[in-house]
XYZ file of C-alpha atoms in Angstrom:
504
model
C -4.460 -6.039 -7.600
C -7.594 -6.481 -4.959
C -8.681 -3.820 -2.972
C -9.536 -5.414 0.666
C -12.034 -3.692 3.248
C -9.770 -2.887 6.178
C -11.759 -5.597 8.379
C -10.139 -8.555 5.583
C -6.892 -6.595 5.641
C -6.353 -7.185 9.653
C -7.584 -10.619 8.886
C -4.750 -10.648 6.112
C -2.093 -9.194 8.732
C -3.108 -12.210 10.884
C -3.145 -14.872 9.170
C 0.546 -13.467 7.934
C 1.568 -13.646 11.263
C 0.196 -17.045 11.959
C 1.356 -18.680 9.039
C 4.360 -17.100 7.923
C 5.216 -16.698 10.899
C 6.233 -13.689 11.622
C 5.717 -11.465 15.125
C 2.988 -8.820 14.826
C 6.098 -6.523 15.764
C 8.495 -8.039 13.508
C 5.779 -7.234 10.213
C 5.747 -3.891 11.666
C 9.523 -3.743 10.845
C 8.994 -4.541 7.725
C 6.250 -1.920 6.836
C 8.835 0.972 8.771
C 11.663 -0.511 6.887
C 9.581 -0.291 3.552
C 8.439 3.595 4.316
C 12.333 4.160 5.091
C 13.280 2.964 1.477
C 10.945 4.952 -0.092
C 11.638 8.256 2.050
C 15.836 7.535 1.004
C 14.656 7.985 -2.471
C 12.771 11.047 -2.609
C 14.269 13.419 0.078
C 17.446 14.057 1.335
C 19.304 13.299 4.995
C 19.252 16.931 5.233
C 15.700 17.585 5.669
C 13.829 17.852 8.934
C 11.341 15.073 9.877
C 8.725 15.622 12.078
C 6.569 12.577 13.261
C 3.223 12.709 14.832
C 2.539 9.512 16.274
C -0.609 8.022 17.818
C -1.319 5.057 20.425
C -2.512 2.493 17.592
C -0.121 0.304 15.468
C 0.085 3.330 13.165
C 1.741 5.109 15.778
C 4.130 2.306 15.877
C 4.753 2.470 12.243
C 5.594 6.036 12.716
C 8.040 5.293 15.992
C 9.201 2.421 14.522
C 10.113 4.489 11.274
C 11.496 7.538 13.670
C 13.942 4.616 14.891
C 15.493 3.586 12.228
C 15.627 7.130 10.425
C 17.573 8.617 13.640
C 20.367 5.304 12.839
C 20.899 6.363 9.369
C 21.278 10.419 10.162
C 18.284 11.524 9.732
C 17.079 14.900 11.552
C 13.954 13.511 13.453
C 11.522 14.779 15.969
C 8.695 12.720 16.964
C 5.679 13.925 18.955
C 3.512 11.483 20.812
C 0.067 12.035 21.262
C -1.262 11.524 24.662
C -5.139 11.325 24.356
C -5.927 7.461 24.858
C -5.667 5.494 28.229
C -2.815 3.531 26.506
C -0.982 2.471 23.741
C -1.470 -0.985 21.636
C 0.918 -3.407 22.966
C 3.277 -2.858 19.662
C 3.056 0.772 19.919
C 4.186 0.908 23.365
C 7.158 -1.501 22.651
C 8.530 1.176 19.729
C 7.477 3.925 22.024
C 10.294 2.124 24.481
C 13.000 1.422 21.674
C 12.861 4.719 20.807
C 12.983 6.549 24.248
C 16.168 4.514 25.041
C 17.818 5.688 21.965
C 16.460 8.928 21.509
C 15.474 10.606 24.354
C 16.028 14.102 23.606
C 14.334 13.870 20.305
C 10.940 12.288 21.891
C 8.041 14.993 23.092
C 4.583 13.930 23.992
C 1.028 16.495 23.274
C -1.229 16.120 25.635
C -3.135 19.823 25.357
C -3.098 21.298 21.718
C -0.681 24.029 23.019
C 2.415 21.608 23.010
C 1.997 21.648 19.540
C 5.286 22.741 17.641
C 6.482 25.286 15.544
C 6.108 24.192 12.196
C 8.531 25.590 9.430
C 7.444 25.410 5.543
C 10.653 23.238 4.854
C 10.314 20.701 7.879
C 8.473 17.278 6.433
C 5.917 15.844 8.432
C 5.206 12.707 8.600
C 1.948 11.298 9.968
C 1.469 8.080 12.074
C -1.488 9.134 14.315
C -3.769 7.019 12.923
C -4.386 4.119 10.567
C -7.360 1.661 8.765
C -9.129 0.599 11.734
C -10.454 3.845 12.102
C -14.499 3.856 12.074
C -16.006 7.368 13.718
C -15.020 11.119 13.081
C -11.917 12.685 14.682
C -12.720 14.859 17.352
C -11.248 16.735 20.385
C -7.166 16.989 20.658
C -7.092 14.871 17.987
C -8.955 16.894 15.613
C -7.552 20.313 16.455
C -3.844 18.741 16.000
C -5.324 17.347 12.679
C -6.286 20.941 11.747
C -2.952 22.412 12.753
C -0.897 19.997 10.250
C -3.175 20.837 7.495
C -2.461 24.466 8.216
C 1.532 24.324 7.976
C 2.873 24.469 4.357
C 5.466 21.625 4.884
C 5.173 18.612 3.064
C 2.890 15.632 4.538
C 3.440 11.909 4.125
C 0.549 10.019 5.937
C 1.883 6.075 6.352
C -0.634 3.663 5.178
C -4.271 6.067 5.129
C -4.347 10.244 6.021
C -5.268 9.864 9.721
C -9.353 10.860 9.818
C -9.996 9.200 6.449
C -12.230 5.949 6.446
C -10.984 3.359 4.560
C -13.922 3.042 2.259
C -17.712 5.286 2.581
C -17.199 8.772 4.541
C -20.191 9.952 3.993
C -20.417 10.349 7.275
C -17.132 11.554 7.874
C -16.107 15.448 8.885
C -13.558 16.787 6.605
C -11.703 19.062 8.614
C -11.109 16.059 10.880
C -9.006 14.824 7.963
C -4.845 14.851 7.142
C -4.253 16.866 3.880
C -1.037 14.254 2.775
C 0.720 15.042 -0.162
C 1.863 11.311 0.169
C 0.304 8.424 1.031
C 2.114 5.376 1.643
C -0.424 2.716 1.548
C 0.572 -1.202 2.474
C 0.591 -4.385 0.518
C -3.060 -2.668 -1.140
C -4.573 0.366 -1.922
C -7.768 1.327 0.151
C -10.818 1.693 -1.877
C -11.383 5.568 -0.407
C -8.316 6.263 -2.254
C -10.201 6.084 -5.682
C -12.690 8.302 -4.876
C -12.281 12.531 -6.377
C -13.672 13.771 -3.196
C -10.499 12.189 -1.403
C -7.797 13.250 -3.320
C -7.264 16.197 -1.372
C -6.686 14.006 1.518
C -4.162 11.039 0.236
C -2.564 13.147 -2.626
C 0.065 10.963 -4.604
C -1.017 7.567 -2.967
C 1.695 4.914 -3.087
C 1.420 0.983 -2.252
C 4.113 -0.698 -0.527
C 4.420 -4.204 -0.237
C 5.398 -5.656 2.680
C 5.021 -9.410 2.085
C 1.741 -10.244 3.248
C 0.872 -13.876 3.265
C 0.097 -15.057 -0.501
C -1.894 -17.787 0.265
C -4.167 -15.047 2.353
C -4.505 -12.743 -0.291
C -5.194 -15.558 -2.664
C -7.967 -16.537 -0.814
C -9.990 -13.976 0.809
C -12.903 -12.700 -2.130
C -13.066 -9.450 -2.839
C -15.025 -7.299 -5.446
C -13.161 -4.658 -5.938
C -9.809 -4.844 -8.218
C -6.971 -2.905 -9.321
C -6.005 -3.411 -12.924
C -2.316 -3.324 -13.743
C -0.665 -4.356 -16.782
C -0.274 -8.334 -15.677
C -3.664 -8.606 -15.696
C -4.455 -6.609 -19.451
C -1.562 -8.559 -21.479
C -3.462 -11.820 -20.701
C -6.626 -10.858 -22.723
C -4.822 -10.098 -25.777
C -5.135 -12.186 -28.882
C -2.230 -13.129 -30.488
C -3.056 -12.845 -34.943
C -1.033 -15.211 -36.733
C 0.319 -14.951 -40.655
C -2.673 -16.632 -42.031
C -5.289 -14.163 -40.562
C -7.361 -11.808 -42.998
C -9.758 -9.180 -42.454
C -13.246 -11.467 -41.778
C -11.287 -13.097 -38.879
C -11.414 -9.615 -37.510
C -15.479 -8.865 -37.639
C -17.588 -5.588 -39.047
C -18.773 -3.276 -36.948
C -21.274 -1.557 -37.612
C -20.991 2.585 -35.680
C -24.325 4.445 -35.951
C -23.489 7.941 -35.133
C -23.348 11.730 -36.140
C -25.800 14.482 -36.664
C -25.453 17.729 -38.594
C -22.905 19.750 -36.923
C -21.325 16.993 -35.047
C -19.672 14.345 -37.327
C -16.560 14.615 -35.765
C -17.741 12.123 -32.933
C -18.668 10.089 -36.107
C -15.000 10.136 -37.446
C -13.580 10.003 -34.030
C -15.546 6.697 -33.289
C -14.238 5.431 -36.412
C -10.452 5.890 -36.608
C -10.247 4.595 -32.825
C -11.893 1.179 -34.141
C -9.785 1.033 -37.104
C -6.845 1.352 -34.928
C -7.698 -0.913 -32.440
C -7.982 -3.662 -35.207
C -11.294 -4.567 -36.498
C -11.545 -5.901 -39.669
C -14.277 -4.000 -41.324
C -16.217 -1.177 -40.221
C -19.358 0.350 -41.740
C -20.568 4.003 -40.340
C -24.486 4.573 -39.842
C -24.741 8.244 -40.170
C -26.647 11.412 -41.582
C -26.795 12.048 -45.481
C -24.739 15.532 -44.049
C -21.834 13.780 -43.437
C -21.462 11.693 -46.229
C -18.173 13.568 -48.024
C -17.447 14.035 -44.447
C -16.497 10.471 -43.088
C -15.312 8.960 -46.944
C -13.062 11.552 -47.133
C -11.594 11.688 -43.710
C -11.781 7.837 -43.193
C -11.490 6.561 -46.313
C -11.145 2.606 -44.262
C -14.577 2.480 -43.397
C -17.555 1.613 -45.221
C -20.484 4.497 -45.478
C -24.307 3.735 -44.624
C -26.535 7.183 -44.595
C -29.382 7.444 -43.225
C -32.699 9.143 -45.404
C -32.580 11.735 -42.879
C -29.906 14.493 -43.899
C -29.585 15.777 -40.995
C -30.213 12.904 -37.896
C -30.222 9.360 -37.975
C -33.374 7.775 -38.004
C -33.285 4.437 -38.636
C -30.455 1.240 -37.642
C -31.127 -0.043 -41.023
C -30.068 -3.627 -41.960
C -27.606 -4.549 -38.790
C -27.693 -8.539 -39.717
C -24.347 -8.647 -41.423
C -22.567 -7.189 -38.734
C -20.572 -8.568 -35.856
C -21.143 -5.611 -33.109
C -22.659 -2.482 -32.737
C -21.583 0.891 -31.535
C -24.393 3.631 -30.732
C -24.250 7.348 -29.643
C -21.554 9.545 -30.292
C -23.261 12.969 -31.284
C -26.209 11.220 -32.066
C -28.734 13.759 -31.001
C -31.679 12.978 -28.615
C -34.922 14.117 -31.387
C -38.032 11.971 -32.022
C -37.142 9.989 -34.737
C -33.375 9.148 -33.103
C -35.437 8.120 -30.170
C -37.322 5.763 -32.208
C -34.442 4.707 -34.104
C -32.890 3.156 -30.919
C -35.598 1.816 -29.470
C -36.041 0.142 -32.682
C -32.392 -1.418 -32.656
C -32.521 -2.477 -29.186
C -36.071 -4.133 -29.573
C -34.271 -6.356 -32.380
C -30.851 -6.461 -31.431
C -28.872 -9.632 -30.283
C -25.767 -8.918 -31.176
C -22.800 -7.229 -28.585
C -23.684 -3.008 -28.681
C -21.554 -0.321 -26.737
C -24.067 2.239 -26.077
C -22.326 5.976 -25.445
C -23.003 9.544 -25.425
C -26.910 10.595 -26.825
C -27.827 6.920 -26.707
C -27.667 6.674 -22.957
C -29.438 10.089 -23.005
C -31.935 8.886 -25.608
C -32.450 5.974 -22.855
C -32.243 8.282 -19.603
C -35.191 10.517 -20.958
C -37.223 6.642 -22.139
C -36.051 4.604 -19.003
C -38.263 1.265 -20.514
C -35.739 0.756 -23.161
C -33.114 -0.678 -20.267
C -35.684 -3.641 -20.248
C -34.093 -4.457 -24.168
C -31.081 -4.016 -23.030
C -28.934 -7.530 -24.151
C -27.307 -9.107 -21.393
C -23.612 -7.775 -21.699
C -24.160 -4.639 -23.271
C -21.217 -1.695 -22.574
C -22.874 1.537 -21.339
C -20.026 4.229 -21.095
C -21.159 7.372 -19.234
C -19.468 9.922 -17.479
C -20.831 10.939 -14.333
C -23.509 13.188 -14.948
C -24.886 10.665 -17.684
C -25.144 7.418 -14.676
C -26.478 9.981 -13.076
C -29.505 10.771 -15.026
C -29.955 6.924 -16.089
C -29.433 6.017 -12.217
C -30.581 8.876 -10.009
C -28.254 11.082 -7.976
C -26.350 10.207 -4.737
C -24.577 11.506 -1.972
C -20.872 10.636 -2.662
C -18.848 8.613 -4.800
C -19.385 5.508 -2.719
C -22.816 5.753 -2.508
C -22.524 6.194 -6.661
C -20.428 2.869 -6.868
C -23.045 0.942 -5.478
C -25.619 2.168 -7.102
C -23.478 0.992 -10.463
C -23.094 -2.109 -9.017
C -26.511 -2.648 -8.265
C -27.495 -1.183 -11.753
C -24.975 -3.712 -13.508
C -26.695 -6.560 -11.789
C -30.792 -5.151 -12.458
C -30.262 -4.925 -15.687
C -27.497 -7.517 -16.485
C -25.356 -5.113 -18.831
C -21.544 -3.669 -17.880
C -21.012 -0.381 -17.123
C -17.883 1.756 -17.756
C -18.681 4.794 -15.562
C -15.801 7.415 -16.948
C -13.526 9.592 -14.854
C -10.130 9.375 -13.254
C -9.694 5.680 -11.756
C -12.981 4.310 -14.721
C -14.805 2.143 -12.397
C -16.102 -1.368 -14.444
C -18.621 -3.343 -13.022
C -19.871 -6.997 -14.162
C -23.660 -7.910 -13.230
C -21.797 -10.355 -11.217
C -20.852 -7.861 -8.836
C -17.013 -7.725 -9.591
C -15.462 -4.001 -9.996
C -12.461 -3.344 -11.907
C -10.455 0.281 -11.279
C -8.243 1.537 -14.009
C -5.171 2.651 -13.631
C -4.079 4.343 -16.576
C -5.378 7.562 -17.912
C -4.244 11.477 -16.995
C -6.238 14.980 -16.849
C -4.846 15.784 -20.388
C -8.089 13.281 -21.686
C -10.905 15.427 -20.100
C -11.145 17.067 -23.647
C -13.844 16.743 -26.167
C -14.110 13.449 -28.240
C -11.985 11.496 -26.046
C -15.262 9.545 -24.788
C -16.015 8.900 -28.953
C -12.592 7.722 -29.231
C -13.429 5.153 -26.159
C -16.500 3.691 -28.180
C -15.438 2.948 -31.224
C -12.098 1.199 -29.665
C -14.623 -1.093 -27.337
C -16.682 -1.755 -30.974
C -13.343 -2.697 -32.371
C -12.507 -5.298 -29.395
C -16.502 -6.586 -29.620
C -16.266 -7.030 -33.237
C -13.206 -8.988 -32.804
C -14.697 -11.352 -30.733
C -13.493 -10.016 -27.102
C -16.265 -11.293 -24.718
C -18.191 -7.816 -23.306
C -16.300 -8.205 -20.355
C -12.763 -8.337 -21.338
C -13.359 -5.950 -24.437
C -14.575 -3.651 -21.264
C -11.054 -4.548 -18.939
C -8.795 -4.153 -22.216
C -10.541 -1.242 -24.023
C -10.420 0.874 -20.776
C -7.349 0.391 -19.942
C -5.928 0.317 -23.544
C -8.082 4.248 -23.965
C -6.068 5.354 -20.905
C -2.830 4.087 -21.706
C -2.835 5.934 -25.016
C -3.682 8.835 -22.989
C -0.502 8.382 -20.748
C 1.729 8.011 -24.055
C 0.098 11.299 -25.802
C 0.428 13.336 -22.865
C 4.171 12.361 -22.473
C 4.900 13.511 -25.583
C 2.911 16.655 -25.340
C 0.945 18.408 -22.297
C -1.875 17.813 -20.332
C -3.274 21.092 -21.699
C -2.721 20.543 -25.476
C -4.130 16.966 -26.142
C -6.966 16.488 -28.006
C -8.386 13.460 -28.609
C -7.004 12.456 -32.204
C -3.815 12.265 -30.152
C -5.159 9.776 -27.848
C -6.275 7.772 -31.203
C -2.710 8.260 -32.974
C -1.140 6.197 -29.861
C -3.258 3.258 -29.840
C -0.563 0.925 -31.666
C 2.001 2.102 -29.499
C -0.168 1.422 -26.202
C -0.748 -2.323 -28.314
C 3.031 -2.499 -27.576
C 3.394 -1.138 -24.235
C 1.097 -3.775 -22.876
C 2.832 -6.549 -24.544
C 6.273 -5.027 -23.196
C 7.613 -4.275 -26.561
């Protein structure tokens, strides 16, 4: 699915109502019609709507939704807001419809103390304003703005939270803002809504199509994408009855230190079960007895050192390479990877200590092989990158990185954000709160090994693995709780998340 700035969406609404064609006020129909589907399923006639709406086409959304509410039975209240000169022509012809059917039920605000009693059970729903908006809210707006956020009734904002910019608000002033506990967004998702510092403001986002032009979306570019399903199920290879194990690669995972080869055998049973064909474990002397006898699949290299790893060894026979998880940052683990990536051609996912190793010895990104995987959470881009103001600002700066130093990087978190050193950035949509838990960032590398040593280009092993990591996620934590998972579970659901994507 693309994610659109809000100047291509317009531009998108145009050309649908150019081409399709369709009046501007007829598409606005649709949208209302679309919100009143959605509101049939999840709350009952019974309840008490009340819409704010403003003079912009949101506004008409919201009057146009008040409309066809009040035909079906619904209890609705809608409260203009008077605070611009006039309305958009759209707005005002909803604004019409409505005061000829509904009189009594229409009240304007034009001085913050004609704002209503609020009860806890009423549901408000809010139309005041949409995507085109590009400065802070201030004035009436901005003290109604505050007064919604302050009732304990439910809030569904139609298409964006009225104060929130579509995509950077650094800029913004956050108790200008709608607190939504919905957010019904159209045809796309805006790119704000991927952002932690925002979910306070669109809560449970929702996209609603509304037949936009095809052609239109087809065409306009966009960086930023969406990943669903449709997309993942295309980059799966299909194995056939004459495959064997060498079709599948060897990976070679070069992890562990004493007192954490647990990452080692995490990193290990997640590439076994994501289907590489042989797998071979760089690790510490220590953890020998360790990995044979709690993988007994894999293959065992130590290391001289008992304790760290200190040297790559021999990494000619192998297909891809996996490097980090509880690795340890001393001297001579610091010399072991600049020593691999020096030498190395071959694909490497680089995770956990080794982006650490490489954040404390920033000259090793110049060895960096075009296409390698670096997987860090936020606070490891952060010390590879440099800190920024906002979650925006830190996209770009991973886009930029991904481009300096020609190498893919899966930044970890709610929404993983993927980005090519092409520029494209891929969202994912899978994944829950029940994988912030130890190991479940191990478990991520050694499934992207398993997809490199397979022969998945760097960029679809990156699309798949993410989304495959998160998926596995979903299916654990439906069969448990967010609060009990632990990352074996997320490994033990691997072959069922195989089948999900394929539909079985």
């Amino acid at each position: 699915m693309k994610i659109f700035s809000c100047n291509q969406i317009r531009d998108i609404d145009s050309y649908t109502i150019e081409n399709e064609p369709i009046k501007s006020i007829d598409l606005m129909e649709r949208a209302a019609g679309k919100i009143l589907s959605w509101i049939s399923e999840e709350f009952n006639r019974s309840d008490r709507f009340i819409i704010f709406s403003g003079p912009g086409n949101n506004g008409g959304d919201g009057l146009a939704l008040a409309r066809m509410m009040t035909s079906q039975g619904y209890d609705v209240e809608v409260y203009h807001l008077k605070f611009a000169s006039r309305n958009s022509v759209d707005c005002e012809v909803n604004l019409k419809r409505f005061k000829e059917s509904q009189p009594a039920r229409l009240k304007y605000i034009e001085k913050i103390d004609q704002f209503p009693l609020l009860s806890s059970e009423d549901i408000i729903i809010d139309a005041i304003f949409g995507s085109g908006l590009s400065r802070p809210v201030e004035g009436l707006v901005r003290e109604i703005i505050q007064q919604i956020n302050l009732s304990d009734a439910i809030k569904i904002s139609i298409d964006v939270p009225s104060g929130l910019f579509c995509e950077n608000n650094n800029n913004n002033v956050p108790d200008g803002i709608i607190h939504a506990d919905f957010t019904l967004s159209f045809q796309f998702p805006k790119l704000a809504f991927l952002f932690a510092e925002n979910s306070d403001y669109t809560g449970i986002w929702k996209v609603l199509p509304i037949g936009l032009h095809e052609k239109a979306i087809s065409a306009f570019h966009t960086h930023y994408n969406l990943l669903t399903n449709s997309d993942v199920v295309l980059l799966l290879k299909n194995r056939t009855r004459f495959e064997h194990k060498g079709n599948f690669g060897h990976g070679l995972l070069i992890s562990g230190s004493y007192g954490k080869m647990g990452a080692a055998v995490l990193g290990a049973k997640a590439a076994l079960r994501t289907g590489i064909g042989l797998l071979t474990c760089h690790i510490p002397s220590c953890g020998y007895s360790v990995l044979q006898s709690s993988v007994p699949e894999a293959m065992v290299q130590t290391d001289p050192e008992n304790d760290f790893v200190s040297s790559a060894g021999d990494t000619s026979k192998f297909t891809a390479i996996g490097i980090g998880p509880g690795l340890g940052t001393g001297q001579a683990t610091q010399n072991a990877l600049r020593d691999l990536l020096e030498e190395n051609k071959k694909p490497v996912v680089i995770d956990a200590d080794a982006l650490n190793i490489i954040s404390l010895n920033k000259n090793l990104l110049k060895h960096l092989t075009q296409g390698t995987i670096l997987t860090p959470h936020p606070k490891e881009f952060e010390r590879l990158a440099g800190k920024t103001g906002n979650s925006f600002e830190r996209l770009q700066r991973q886009v930029e990185f991904s481009s300096e130093y020609k190498c893919i990087v899966i930044l970890k978190g709610a929404y993983t954000s993927v980005t090519f050193p092409d520029g494209t950035v891929y969202f994912n949509n899978t994944g829950n709160p029940g994988m912030a838990t130890g190991g479940s960032g191990d478990v991520l590398t050694g499934m992207l090994l398993s997809l490199l040593s397979q022969g998945y280009s760097p960029q679809d092993a990156s699309v798949l693995g993410v989304w495959l990591h998160g998926l596995a996620g979903d299916i654990a934590a439906s069969e448990s709780s967010f609060e009990s998972m632990i990352a074996s579970d997320i490994i033990n659901c691997i072959g069922r998340a195989f089948n999900k994507i394929r539909g079985f």
